[in-house]
Coordinates of C-alpha atoms and ligand atoms in Angstrom, one line a residue:
M1166 CA 45.3 4.8 -51.3
G1167 CA 41.9 6.3 -51.8
V1168 CA 42.7 8.6 -54.7
I1169 CA 44.7 6.0 -56.6
R1170 CA 41.5 3.8 -56.6
F1171 CA 39.7 6.4 -58.7
L1172 CA 42.5 6.3 -61.3
G1173 CA 42.2 2.5 -61.4
Q1174 CA 38.9 2.9 -63.2
H1175 CA 40.7 4.7 -66.1
K1176 CA 43.5 2.2 -66.7
G1177 CA 43.6 2.9 -70.5
A1178 CA 44.1 6.7 -70.0
V1179 CA 46.7 6.1 -67.3
A1180 CA 48.6 3.7 -69.6
L1181 CA 48.5 6.2 -72.4
V1182 CA 49.8 9.1 -70.2
M1183 CA 52.5 6.8 -69.0
L1184 CA 53.6 6.0 -72.5
L1185 CA 53.6 9.7 -73.5
L1186 CA 55.6 10.6 -70.4
L1187 CA 58.0 7.8 -71.0
L1188 CA 58.7 9.2 -74.5
K1189 CA 58.9 12.7 -73.0
A1190 CA 61.4 11.5 -70.4
G1191 CA 63.5 10.0 -73.3
C1192 CA 63.5 13.4 -75.0
E1193 CA 64.4 15.3 -71.9
L1194 CA 67.2 12.9 -70.9
A1195 CA 68.7 13.0 -74.3
I1196 CA 69.3 16.8 -74.1
P1197 CA 72.2 16.6 -71.6
V1198 CA 73.9 13.9 -73.6
L1199 CA 73.7 16.2 -76.6
T1200 CA 74.9 19.2 -74.6
S1201 CA 77.9 17.2 -73.4
Q1202 CA 78.6 16.2 -77.0
I1203 CA 78.6 19.8 -78.1
V1204 CA 81.0 20.7 -75.4
D1205 CA 83.3 17.7 -75.7
V1206 CA 83.2 17.0 -79.4
G1207 CA 81.8 20.1 -81.0
I1208 CA 84.0 22.5 -79.3
A1209 CA 87.0 20.7 -77.8
Q1210 CA 87.5 18.4 -80.8
S1211 CA 86.3 20.8 -83.6
G1212 CA 83.4 18.5 -84.4
V1213 CA 85.5 15.4 -85.1
E1214 CA 84.5 12.4 -82.9
D1215 CA 87.6 10.3 -83.4
L1216 CA 90.8 11.8 -81.9
D1217 CA 93.1 10.0 -84.3
V1218 CA 91.1 11.3 -87.3
L1219 CA 91.3 14.7 -85.8
A1220 CA 95.1 14.5 -85.5
G1221 CA 95.2 13.3 -89.1
Y1222 CA 93.1 16.3 -90.3
K1223 CA 95.3 18.6 -88.3
A1224 CA 98.5 17.1 -89.8
A1225 CA 97.1 17.5 -93.3
G1226 CA 96.1 21.1 -92.6
V1227 CA 92.4 20.5 -93.4
D1228 CA 90.1 23.5 -92.8
L1229 CA 88.1 22.2 -89.8
F1230 CA 85.5 25.1 -89.6
P1231 CA 82.9 23.6 -92.1
I1232 CA 83.2 20.2 -90.3
Q1233 CA 82.7 21.8 -86.9
M1234 CA 79.7 23.8 -88.1
A1235 CA 78.1 20.8 -89.7
Y1236 CA 78.5 18.9 -86.4
L1237 CA 77.2 21.7 -84.3
L1238 CA 74.1 22.2 -86.6
R1239 CA 73.4 18.5 -86.6
I1240 CA 73.5 18.1 -82.8
G1241 CA 71.8 21.5 -82.3
G1242 CA 69.0 20.3 -84.6
L1243 CA 68.7 17.1 -82.6
M1244 CA 68.4 19.1 -79.4
L1245 CA 65.7 21.3 -80.9
L1246 CA 63.9 18.1 -82.1
A1247 CA 64.1 16.6 -78.6
A1248 CA 62.8 19.8 -77.0
A1249 CA 59.9 20.1 -79.5
G1250 CA 59.1 16.4 -79.0
S1251 CA 59.1 16.8 -75.3
M1252 CA 56.7 19.8 -75.6
V1253 CA 54.2 18.1 -77.8
L1254 CA 54.2 15.0 -75.7
D1255 CA 53.8 17.1 -72.6
V1256 CA 50.7 18.9 -74.1
A1257 CA 49.3 15.5 -75.1
A1258 CA 49.8 14.0 -71.7
G1259 CA 48.3 17.1 -70.1
F1260 CA 45.3 16.9 -72.3
V1261 CA 44.6 13.2 -71.5
S1262 CA 45.1 13.6 -67.8
A1263 CA 42.9 16.7 -67.6
R1264 CA 40.2 14.9 -69.4
T1265 CA 40.5 11.9 -67.1
G1266 CA 40.4 14.1 -64.0
A1267 CA 37.3 15.8 -65.3
K1268 CA 35.7 12.5 -65.9
I1269 CA 36.5 11.3 -62.4
G1270 CA 35.0 14.5 -61.0
R1271 CA 31.9 14.2 -63.0
D1272 CA 31.3 10.5 -62.1
L1273 CA 31.8 11.3 -58.4
R1274 CA 29.4 14.2 -58.5
R1275 CA 26.9 12.1 -60.3
R1276 CA 27.1 9.2 -57.8
L1277 CA 27.0 11.6 -54.9
F1278 CA 23.9 13.3 -56.1
A1279 CA 22.1 10.1 -56.8
R1280 CA 23.0 8.9 -53.3
V1281 CA 22.0 12.1 -51.6
V1282 CA 18.6 12.2 -53.4
A1283 CA 17.9 8.7 -52.0
F1284 CA 18.7 9.8 -48.5
S1285 CA 15.9 10.2 -46.0
D1286 CA 15.8 13.3 -43.7
A1287 CA 17.7 11.3 -41.1
E1288 CA 20.8 10.9 -43.3
I1289 CA 20.7 14.5 -44.5
N1290 CA 20.7 15.7 -40.9
Q1291 CA 23.5 13.3 -40.0
F1292 CA 25.8 15.0 -42.5
S1293 CA 24.2 18.4 -42.6
A1294 CA 23.3 20.1 -45.9
A1295 CA 26.3 22.4 -45.8
S1296 CA 28.7 19.6 -45.5
L1297 CA 27.0 17.7 -48.3
I1298 CA 27.5 20.7 -50.5
T1299 CA 31.2 21.1 -49.6
R1300 CA 31.7 17.4 -50.3
G1301 CA 30.0 17.7 -53.6
T1302 CA 32.0 20.7 -54.7
N1303 CA 35.2 21.3 -52.8
D1304 CA 36.1 17.7 -52.1
V1305 CA 35.3 16.5 -55.6
T1306 CA 37.3 19.3 -57.1
L1307 CA 40.3 18.5 -54.9
I1308 CA 40.2 14.9 -55.9
Q1309 CA 39.8 15.8 -59.5
N1310 CA 42.9 18.1 -59.4
V1311 CA 45.0 15.6 -57.5
C1312 CA 44.1 12.8 -59.9
T1313 CA 45.1 15.0 -62.8
M1314 CA 48.3 15.9 -61.0
V1315 CA 49.1 12.4 -60.0
M1316 CA 48.8 11.3 -63.6
R1317 CA 51.1 14.0 -64.9
M1318 CA 53.6 14.3 -62.1
V1319 CA 53.6 11.2 -59.9
L1320 CA 54.1 9.0 -62.9
Y1321 CA 56.6 11.3 -64.5
A1322 CA 58.8 11.9 -61.5
P1323 CA 59.9 8.3 -61.0
I1324 CA 60.5 7.9 -64.7
L1325 CA 62.6 11.0 -64.7
A1326 CA 64.4 10.1 -61.4
I1327 CA 65.2 6.6 -62.5
G1328 CA 66.2 7.7 -65.9
G1329 CA 68.5 10.2 -64.3
V1330 CA 70.1 7.6 -62.0
V1331 CA 70.7 5.3 -65.0
M1332 CA 72.3 8.1 -67.0
V1333 CA 74.5 9.0 -64.0
M1334 CA 75.6 5.4 -63.6
V1335 CA 76.4 5.2 -67.3
T1336 CA 78.2 8.5 -67.6
N1337 CA 79.9 9.2 -64.3
P1338 CA 79.5 6.9 -61.3
Q1339 CA 82.3 8.6 -59.3
L1340 CA 80.2 11.5 -58.3
G1341 CA 77.1 9.5 -57.6
W1342 CA 77.4 10.0 -53.8
I1343 CA 76.6 13.7 -54.2
V1344 CA 73.3 12.8 -55.8
V1345 CA 72.5 10.3 -53.0
L1346 CA 73.3 13.0 -50.4
A1347 CA 71.1 15.6 -52.2
V1348 CA 68.2 13.2 -52.5
A1349 CA 68.5 12.3 -48.8
M1350 CA 68.3 16.0 -48.0
V1351 CA 65.3 16.5 -50.2
F1352 CA 63.4 13.7 -48.4
A1353 CA 64.5 15.1 -45.0
V1354 CA 63.0 18.5 -45.8
I1355 CA 59.8 16.9 -47.1
A1356 CA 59.5 14.7 -44.0
V1357 CA 59.8 17.7 -41.7
L1358 CA 57.1 19.5 -43.7
F1359 CA 54.9 16.4 -43.6
R1360 CA 55.1 16.2 -39.9
F1361 CA 53.9 19.8 -39.4
T1362 CA 51.5 20.4 -42.3
L1363 CA 49.7 17.1 -42.6
P1364 CA 47.5 17.4 -39.5
R1365 CA 46.4 20.9 -40.6
F1366 CA 45.7 19.7 -44.1
K1367 CA 43.5 17.1 -42.7
I1368 CA 41.3 19.5 -40.7
M1369 CA 41.0 22.0 -43.6
Q1370 CA 37.9 20.3 -45.1
T1371 CA 36.1 20.4 -41.8
L1372 CA 36.9 24.1 -41.4
I1373 CA 35.6 24.8 -44.9
D1374 CA 32.4 22.9 -43.9
R1375 CA 32.1 25.1 -40.9
V1376 CA 32.4 28.3 -42.9
N1377 CA 29.8 27.1 -45.3
L1378 CA 27.4 26.1 -42.5
V1379 CA 27.6 29.5 -40.8
A1380 CA 27.3 31.4 -44.1
R1381 CA 24.3 29.3 -45.2
E1382 CA 22.5 29.8 -41.9
M1383 CA 23.1 33.5 -41.9
L1384 CA 21.9 33.9 -45.5
N1385 CA 18.8 31.9 -44.8
G1386 CA 17.9 33.8 -41.7
L1387 CA 19.0 37.2 -42.8
S1388 CA 15.8 38.9 -42.0
V1389 CA 15.8 37.4 -38.5
V1390 CA 19.4 38.5 -38.0
R1391 CA 18.4 42.0 -39.0
A1392 CA 15.2 42.1 -37.0
F1393 CA 17.1 41.2 -33.9
N1394 CA 20.0 43.4 -34.6
R1395 CA 22.3 40.4 -34.4
E1396 CA 24.5 41.4 -37.3
G1397 CA 27.5 41.9 -35.0
F1398 CA 27.0 38.5 -33.4
E1399 CA 26.7 36.8 -36.7
E1400 CA 29.7 38.6 -38.1
N1401 CA 31.7 37.4 -35.1
R1402 CA 30.5 33.9 -35.6
F1403 CA 31.4 34.0 -39.2
D1404 CA 34.7 35.7 -38.4
A1405 CA 35.6 33.0 -35.9
A1406 CA 35.0 30.2 -38.5
S1407 CA 36.7 32.0 -41.3
R1408 CA 39.7 33.1 -39.1
K1409 CA 40.3 29.5 -38.1
L1410 CA 40.3 28.5 -41.8
R1411 CA 42.6 31.4 -42.7
D1412 CA 45.1 30.5 -39.9
T1413 CA 45.3 27.0 -41.0
Q1414 CA 45.7 27.9 -44.7
L1415 CA 48.3 30.5 -43.8
F1416 CA 50.3 28.0 -41.9
T1417 CA 50.2 25.4 -44.6
N1418 CA 51.0 27.9 -47.3
R1419 CA 53.9 29.4 -45.4
A1420 CA 55.3 25.9 -44.8
M1421 CA 54.9 25.3 -48.5
A1422 CA 56.5 28.6 -49.4
F1423 CA 59.4 27.7 -47.1
M1424 CA 59.9 24.5 -49.1
M1425 CA 60.7 26.0 -52.5
P1426 CA 63.8 28.1 -51.4
T1427 CA 65.0 25.2 -49.3
M1428 CA 64.9 22.9 -52.3
M1429 CA 66.6 25.5 -54.4
L1430 CA 69.3 25.7 -51.8
V1431 CA 69.7 22.0 -51.9
M1432 CA 70.0 22.0 -55.6
N1433 CA 72.5 24.9 -55.7
L1434 CA 74.6 23.2 -53.1
T1435 CA 74.5 20.1 -55.1
S1436 CA 75.7 21.9 -58.3
V1437 CA 78.5 23.6 -56.3
A1438 CA 79.6 20.2 -54.9
I1439 CA 79.5 18.6 -58.3
V1440 CA 81.5 21.4 -59.9
W1441 CA 84.0 21.4 -57.0
F1442 CA 84.6 17.7 -57.0
G1443 CA 84.1 17.4 -60.8
A1444 CA 86.7 20.1 -61.5
Q1445 CA 89.3 18.0 -59.6
G1446 CA 88.4 15.1 -61.9
V1447 CA 88.7 17.3 -65.0
A1448 CA 92.1 18.6 -63.7
A1449 CA 93.3 15.1 -63.1
G1450 CA 92.1 14.1 -66.5
T1451 CA 89.7 11.5 -65.3
M1452 CA 86.6 13.4 -66.5
Q1453 CA 85.6 15.5 -69.5
T1454 CA 84.0 19.0 -69.2
G1455 CA 80.9 18.0 -71.1
D1456 CA 80.3 15.0 -68.9
L1457 CA 80.5 17.3 -65.9
I1458 CA 77.8 19.6 -67.4
A1459 CA 75.6 16.6 -68.3
F1460 CA 76.1 15.3 -64.8
I1461 CA 74.9 18.5 -63.2
T1462 CA 71.8 18.4 -65.4
Y1463 CA 71.1 14.8 -64.5
A1464 CA 71.6 15.5 -60.8
M1465 CA 69.0 18.3 -61.1
V1466 CA 66.6 16.0 -62.9
I1467 CA 66.9 13.4 -60.2
I1468 CA 66.4 15.9 -57.4
M1469 CA 63.4 17.5 -59.3
G1470 CA 61.9 14.0 -59.6
C1471 CA 62.2 13.4 -55.9
L1472 CA 60.9 16.9 -55.2
I1473 CA 57.8 16.4 -57.2
M1474 CA 57.2 13.0 -55.5
G1475 CA 57.5 14.8 -52.2
M1476 CA 55.1 17.5 -53.1
V1477 CA 52.5 15.1 -54.3
S1478 CA 52.9 13.0 -51.3
I1479 CA 51.8 16.0 -49.3
M1480 CA 48.7 16.5 -51.6
L1481 CA 47.8 12.9 -51.5
P1482 CA 46.8 12.6 -47.8
R1483 CA 44.6 15.7 -48.2
A1484 CA 42.9 14.2 -51.2
D1485 CA 42.5 11.1 -49.2
V1486 CA 40.6 13.0 -46.6
A1487 CA 38.3 14.3 -49.3
A1488 CA 38.0 10.8 -50.7
Q1489 CA 37.1 9.5 -47.3
R1490 CA 34.5 12.2 -46.9
L1491 CA 33.0 11.2 -50.2
S1492 CA 33.0 7.5 -49.5
E1493 CA 31.3 8.2 -46.2
V1494 CA 28.4 9.6 -48.1
L1495 CA 28.5 7.0 -50.8
A1496 CA 28.7 4.2 -48.3
T1497 CA 25.7 5.4 -46.2
E1498 CA 22.8 3.2 -47.1
P1499 CA 19.6 5.2 -46.9
T1500 CA 17.6 3.8 -43.9
V1501 CA 14.5 3.9 -45.9
R1502 CA 15.0 1.4 -48.7
D1503 CA 12.9 -0.4 -51.3
P1504 CA 12.4 -4.1 -50.7
E1505 CA 13.8 -6.7 -53.1
A1506 CA 10.4 -7.8 -54.3
P1507 CA 7.9 -5.0 -53.6
T1508 CA 4.2 -5.7 -53.2
R1509 CA 2.4 -3.8 -56.0
V1510 CA 0.0 -1.0 -55.1
R1511 CA -2.0 0.8 -57.8
S1512 CA -1.7 4.5 -57.6
D1513 CA -4.3 5.0 -60.3
A1514 CA -7.1 3.1 -58.7
A1515 CA -10.1 5.3 -58.3
A1516 CA -10.9 4.3 -54.7
G1517 CA -9.2 5.8 -51.6
V1518 CA -6.7 3.8 -49.6
R1519 CA -6.9 2.4 -46.1
I1520 CA -4.1 3.6 -43.9
T1521 CA -3.6 1.9 -40.6
F1522 CA -1.2 2.7 -37.7
D1523 CA -0.7 -0.4 -35.6
D1524 CA 0.9 0.3 -32.3
V1525 CA 3.4 2.7 -33.8
S1526 CA 6.2 4.2 -31.8
F1527 CA 8.8 6.4 -33.3
R1528 CA 11.9 8.3 -32.2
Y1529 CA 14.0 10.5 -34.5
T1530 CA 17.3 9.6 -32.9
D1531 CA 18.3 6.5 -31.1
D1532 CA 18.7 8.3 -27.8
G1533 CA 16.0 10.9 -28.2
D1534 CA 12.5 11.0 -26.6
P1535 CA 9.9 9.2 -28.5
A1536 CA 7.9 11.5 -30.9
L1537 CA 5.1 8.9 -31.1
S1538 CA 4.2 6.2 -28.6
H1539 CA 1.9 3.3 -29.3
V1540 CA -0.2 5.2 -31.8
S1541 CA -3.0 3.1 -33.4
F1542 CA -5.8 4.3 -35.7
T1543 CA -7.3 3.6 -39.1
A1544 CA -8.2 5.9 -41.9
E1545 CA -10.9 4.2 -43.9
P1546 CA -11.0 4.6 -47.7
G1547 CA -12.9 7.6 -48.9
T1548 CA -13.2 9.2 -45.5
T1549 CA -11.6 12.2 -43.8
L1550 CA -9.4 11.5 -40.8
A1551 CA -8.4 14.6 -38.9
I1552 CA -5.5 14.8 -36.5
V1553 CA -5.5 17.5 -33.9
G1554 CA -3.2 18.3 -31.0
P1555 CA -0.9 20.9 -29.6
T1556 CA 2.3 21.7 -31.4
G1557 CA 5.0 19.2 -30.9
S1558 CA 2.5 16.4 -30.2
G1559 CA 3.6 14.4 -33.3
K1560 CA 1.1 15.3 -36.0
S1561 CA 3.7 16.0 -38.7
T1562 CA 5.6 12.9 -37.6
I1563 CA 2.5 10.8 -38.4
V1564 CA 2.3 12.3 -41.9
K1565 CA 6.0 11.7 -42.5
L1566 CA 5.6 8.1 -41.4
I1567 CA 2.7 7.7 -43.9
E1568 CA 4.9 9.2 -46.7
R1569 CA 7.6 6.8 -45.4
F1570 CA 10.2 9.6 -45.0
Y1571 CA 11.1 7.5 -41.9
D1572 CA 10.3 4.0 -40.8
P1573 CA 8.6 3.5 -37.5
T1574 CA 10.8 2.4 -34.6
E1575 CA 8.2 -0.1 -33.4
G1576 CA 4.9 -1.2 -34.8
S1577 CA 3.8 -0.9 -38.4
V1578 CA 2.1 1.4 -40.8
T1579 CA 0.1 -0.3 -43.5
L1580 CA -1.6 0.8 -46.7
D1581 CA -4.5 -1.4 -47.8
G1582 CA -3.1 -4.0 -45.5
A1583 CA 0.4 -4.0 -46.9
D1584 CA 3.3 -2.9 -44.6
L1585 CA 4.8 0.3 -46.1
R1586 CA 8.2 -1.4 -45.9
A1587 CA 7.0 -4.0 -48.4
L1588 CA 6.1 -1.4 -51.1
S1589 CA 8.4 0.4 -53.4
Q1590 CA 8.7 4.0 -52.3
A1591 CA 7.8 5.4 -55.8
D1592 CA 4.6 3.3 -55.8
L1593 CA 3.7 4.3 -52.3
R1594 CA 4.2 8.0 -52.8
A1595 CA 2.4 8.0 -56.1
C1596 CA -0.8 7.2 -54.1
F1597 CA -0.5 10.5 -52.1
G1598 CA -0.9 14.2 -52.6
Y1599 CA 1.3 15.6 -49.9
V1600 CA 1.1 19.1 -48.6
P1601 CA 4.0 19.7 -46.2
Q1602 CA 3.6 21.9 -43.2
K1603 CA 6.2 24.3 -44.5
A1604 CA 5.2 25.0 -48.1
F1605 CA 8.0 24.8 -50.6
L1606 CA 7.9 25.9 -54.2
F1607 CA 10.5 25.6 -56.9
E1608 CA 11.9 28.3 -59.1
G1609 CA 9.8 28.5 -62.3
T1610 CA 6.2 29.5 -63.0
V1611 CA 2.9 29.0 -61.2
E1612 CA 2.1 26.4 -63.9
S1613 CA 5.4 24.5 -63.6
N1614 CA 5.0 24.3 -59.9
I1615 CA 1.4 23.0 -60.0
A1616 CA 2.3 20.6 -62.9
Y1617 CA 5.1 19.3 -60.6
G1618 CA 2.3 17.2 -59.0
D1619 CA 1.2 15.7 -62.3
E1620 CA 3.2 16.3 -65.4
S1621 CA 0.3 15.3 -67.6
A1622 CA -2.0 17.9 -66.1
D1623 CA -3.6 20.2 -68.7
E1624 CA -4.5 23.8 -68.2
A1625 CA -8.0 23.0 -67.2
A1626 CA -6.9 20.6 -64.5
I1627 CA -4.4 23.1 -63.2
R1628 CA -7.1 25.8 -63.1
G1629 CA -9.5 23.4 -61.3
A1630 CA -6.9 22.6 -58.7
L1631 CA -6.1 26.3 -58.2
E1632 CA -9.8 27.0 -57.9
V1633 CA -10.3 24.4 -55.1
A1634 CA -7.2 25.7 -53.3
C1635 CA -8.6 29.3 -53.5
A1636 CA -5.5 30.3 -55.4
L1637 CA -7.0 31.1 -58.8
D1638 CA -8.0 34.7 -57.9
F1639 CA -4.6 35.8 -56.8
V1640 CA -2.8 33.9 -59.6
E1641 CA -4.9 35.6 -62.2
A1642 CA -4.4 38.9 -60.6
R1643 CA -0.6 38.5 -61.0
E1644 CA 1.0 39.6 -64.2
G1645 CA 1.4 36.6 -66.4
G1646 CA -1.3 34.5 -64.7
L1647 CA -0.4 30.9 -64.8
S1648 CA 3.0 31.7 -66.3
A1649 CA 3.8 34.3 -63.6
P1650 CA 7.3 33.6 -62.3
I1651 CA 8.0 32.0 -58.9
A1652 CA 11.2 32.7 -57.2
Q1653 CA 13.5 30.1 -55.6
G1654 CA 11.7 28.6 -52.6
G1655 CA 8.6 30.6 -53.5
D1656 CA 9.9 33.7 -51.9
N1657 CA 8.0 36.1 -54.1
V1658 CA 4.5 35.0 -52.9
S1659 CA 3.1 35.4 -49.4
G1660 CA 3.2 32.5 -46.9
G1661 CA -0.6 31.8 -47.3
Q1662 CA -0.3 32.0 -51.1
R1663 CA 2.6 29.7 -51.1
Q1664 CA 0.6 27.2 -49.0
R1665 CA -2.4 27.4 -51.4
L1666 CA -0.2 26.8 -54.4
S1667 CA 1.4 23.9 -52.6
M1668 CA -2.1 22.5 -52.0
A1669 CA -3.0 23.0 -55.6
R1670 CA 0.1 21.0 -56.5
A1671 CA -1.2 18.1 -54.4
L1672 CA -4.8 18.5 -55.6
V1673 CA -3.9 18.4 -59.3
R1674 CA -2.6 14.9 -58.8
R1675 CA -6.0 13.5 -57.9
P1676 CA -4.3 10.9 -55.7
R1677 CA -5.9 8.1 -53.7
A1678 CA -5.1 9.9 -50.5
Y1679 CA -4.5 13.5 -49.5
L1680 CA -2.1 14.3 -46.7
F1681 CA -2.6 17.9 -45.5
D1682 CA 0.0 18.7 -42.9
D1683 CA -1.3 21.7 -41.0
C1684 CA -1.6 23.7 -44.2
F1685 CA -4.9 25.2 -43.3
S1686 CA -3.4 27.0 -40.3
A1687 CA -1.6 29.3 -42.8
L1688 CA -5.0 30.4 -44.3
D1689 CA -7.4 32.9 -42.9
Y1690 CA -10.7 31.6 -41.5
A1691 CA -12.7 32.6 -44.6
T1692 CA -10.3 31.0 -47.0
D1693 CA -10.0 27.9 -44.8
A1694 CA -13.8 27.6 -44.9
R1695 CA -13.9 28.0 -48.7
V1696 CA -11.2 25.4 -49.3
R1697 CA -13.0 22.9 -47.0
A1698 CA -16.3 23.5 -48.7
A1699 CA -14.8 22.9 -52.2
L1700 CA -12.7 19.9 -51.2
P1701 CA -15.2 17.1 -50.7
A1702 CA -16.4 17.4 -54.3
W1703 CA -12.9 17.4 -55.7
A1704 CA -11.5 14.7 -53.4
A1705 CA -14.6 12.4 -53.5
G1706 CA -13.6 8.8 -53.0
S1707 CA -10.1 9.7 -51.9
T1708 CA -8.9 9.3 -48.3
V1709 CA -8.1 12.6 -46.7
I1710 CA -5.7 12.9 -43.7
L1711 CA -6.0 16.4 -42.4
V1712 CA -3.7 17.7 -39.7
A1713 CA -5.1 20.9 -38.1
Q1714 CA -4.9 23.2 -35.2
R1715 CA -8.3 24.7 -35.6
I1716 CA -11.3 22.8 -34.3
S1717 CA -13.4 24.5 -37.0
T1718 CA -11.2 22.8 -39.6
V1719 CA -11.9 19.3 -38.3
L1720 CA -15.5 19.6 -37.2
A1721 CA -16.9 17.8 -40.2
A1722 CA -14.2 15.0 -40.3
D1723 CA -15.5 11.5 -40.2
R1724 CA -13.0 10.6 -37.5
I1725 CA -10.7 12.7 -35.4
V1726 CA -7.5 11.5 -33.7
V1727 CA -6.5 13.6 -30.7
L1728 CA -2.8 13.6 -30.1
D1729 CA -1.0 14.6 -26.9
E1730 CA 2.7 14.3 -26.5
G1731 CA 2.9 11.5 -29.0
R1732 CA 0.1 9.5 -27.5
V1733 CA -3.4 9.1 -28.8
A1734 CA -5.7 10.8 -26.3
G1735 CA -8.9 10.0 -28.1
V1736 CA -10.4 8.9 -31.4
G1737 CA -14.0 9.6 -32.6
T1738 CA -16.2 12.2 -34.1
H1739 CA -16.4 15.7 -32.8
A1740 CA -19.6 14.9 -30.8
E1741 CA -18.1 11.8 -29.4
L1742 CA -14.9 13.4 -28.4
M1743 CA -16.6 16.3 -26.8
E1744 CA -18.2 13.8 -24.5
S1745 CA -15.3 11.4 -23.9
C1746 CA -12.0 13.3 -24.4
P1747 CA -11.1 16.0 -21.9
E1748 CA -8.0 17.0 -24.0
Y1749 CA -10.2 17.6 -27.0
R1750 CA -12.9 19.5 -25.1
E1751 CA -10.2 21.8 -23.7
I1752 CA -8.9 22.6 -27.2
A1753 CA -12.4 23.0 -28.5
L1754 CA -13.6 25.3 -25.7
S1755 CA -10.5 27.5 -26.0
Q1756 CA -11.3 28.2 -29.6
L1757 CA -15.1 28.2 -30.1
S1758 CA -18.1 29.2 -28.0
E1759 CA -20.5 26.6 -26.7
E1760 CA -23.1 27.6 -29.3
E1761 CA -20.7 27.3 -32.2
L1762 CA -19.6 23.9 -30.9
A1763 CA -23.2 22.7 -30.5
E1764 CA -24.0 23.9 -34.0
G1765 CA -20.9 22.4 -35.6
G1766 CA -21.3 19.1 -33.7
A1767 CA -24.9 18.8 -35.0
R1768 CA -23.8 19.4 -38.6
Ligands
LIG2968 N1 13.8 16.0 -37.5 C1 13.6 15.9 -36.2 N2 14.6 15.5 -35.4 C2 14.4 15.3 -34.1 N3 13.2 15.5 -33.4 C3 12.2 16.0 -34.2 C4 12.3 16.2 -35.6 N4 11.2 16.7 -36.0 C5 10.3 16.7 -35.0 N5 11.0 16.3 -33.9 C6 10.4 16.2 -32.5 O1 9.2 15.3 -32.6 C7 8.2 15.8 -31.8 C8 6.9 15.9 -32.7 O2 7.1 16.8 -33.8 P1 6.0 17.1 -34.9 O3 5.5 15.8 -35.4 O4 6.6 18.1 -35.9 O5 4.9 17.9 -34.1 P2 3.6 18.7 -34.6 O6 3.6 18.5 -36.1 O7 2.5 18.0 -33.9 O8 3.8 20.1 -34.2 C9 8.6 17.2 -31.3 O9 8.9 17.0 -29.9 C10 9.8 17.5 -32.1 O10 10.7 18.2 -31.2
LIG2969 MG1 3.6 19.9 -37.5

């Protein structure tokens, strides 16, 4: 079973717990023997074990009280010792198993995180972020708890039950059938519970996923929810998800609650039966009272052992579901992988890179429409290549393919002649300064966010990058300047400011190629112009791939690729495209007057 596998990696700890529990079982099983001795010898025989000796003492008129007291104290002391030993061993076993469980949890979380970080967008979307979070928290905790419990109980229960059976056989085999009957009843109850609760336990995790998913989406889009007065709708959606989870949990908990009294009933019936039939034995002289008492205790021990095994066997399948969900993630190979022997590229070389798309087609899902079809173009080292086109035409997809967040479905993307799939991802990405379309900042300071692009960047470099991105003014106006705090996701700066900081983060890297994915659209015209004016000096020698919506942004580019529905509609300079590419002319005319175009084209 899945969960047992995790324990297999901690054989030493498991063996230690087993040993501790074995000793503990010894202590616990000794107590009934001692009880029966107190009753049979201590009380009935005044503390004298041998009946003939007792008769001798009685005939001689010896005072039996001191002998009896001494016997009772001795056995009572032994009982205390056994109880104390059992407690200490229990604590020790609990300690070791909790530690082992925590280790298993930590290892799982670590492996999961490492794997998820390696995932490309495709795999993240396949699982959904919400589900990955539940798997990393809820499922791991479940496995951790079950592992701890398995170590403490599952191992202990059989030791106890078997010990109990042995003791019953030794002391009083006649009444064994009552125990057999009781155990059969325990298993019958567990089987019934199993039948009804197991399917619900299995879907519980998916329901928790669902609640998380809805909650996450609602929290992320809270302002939209408010703006459209959809609180009621969202509440209902959340309510539906949470209600389903509640119903399932209620059902399983009720079933579990029903189990305890049923088991108590079985136990009590068993003791009644033992006393009933045992009393007949005592009356007939075939059984001693102490043995009877011990027998009841052993019967309880055996039933308890079976009960624990039953409870755990209900937990195990649930933990198995969790384990399966984790191994699903762990077994998913990232689609974007490093080759065995990567071709080296130098990220620190001064010159720009040549990026070539050779007949590239790409679809996000196997059955989806192609996002790119037969795209070919080359960005020469040290030049600026602009990509324009309507939204949804595949511009961001091109940039993602260059960063190798995805691999092309057909054709190839090459960097300085080497297929991207032949390079190590770290090498490849070190060549780029990427500005995503949707700016993202990390919690920290302005400085920590810019230095994210280049850890070794000093303050001068950071200021320089901020200057080029037209961000220095507003950063200095903020309290704290470079060390002004940035909230999670960059929520405490405006969209345009966030985008400029994100550009500075790429600029400070001084990479061999800049990938600007539509980041200029978030800037006003004046800022857009200022950044573009400052960029050539900063990025001299580097290749610039510039995705844009505004024709004014791309006028000066060395080469412009016009995209339309994933196809290349034209490649050339502004002037060439105005002549040859109707799609381009249409976009251009919709944005600029003829004069502006003529002027820009001449520049
Ligand atoms: N993660 C994704 N999964 C599936 N389809 C996507 C995904 N991202 C983008 N698309 C689709 O790919 C096409 C191109 O998207 P994109 O490259 O973002 O366009 P642009 O950047 O030009 O606006 C669109 O039709 C879009 O619906
Ligand atoms: Mg885009």
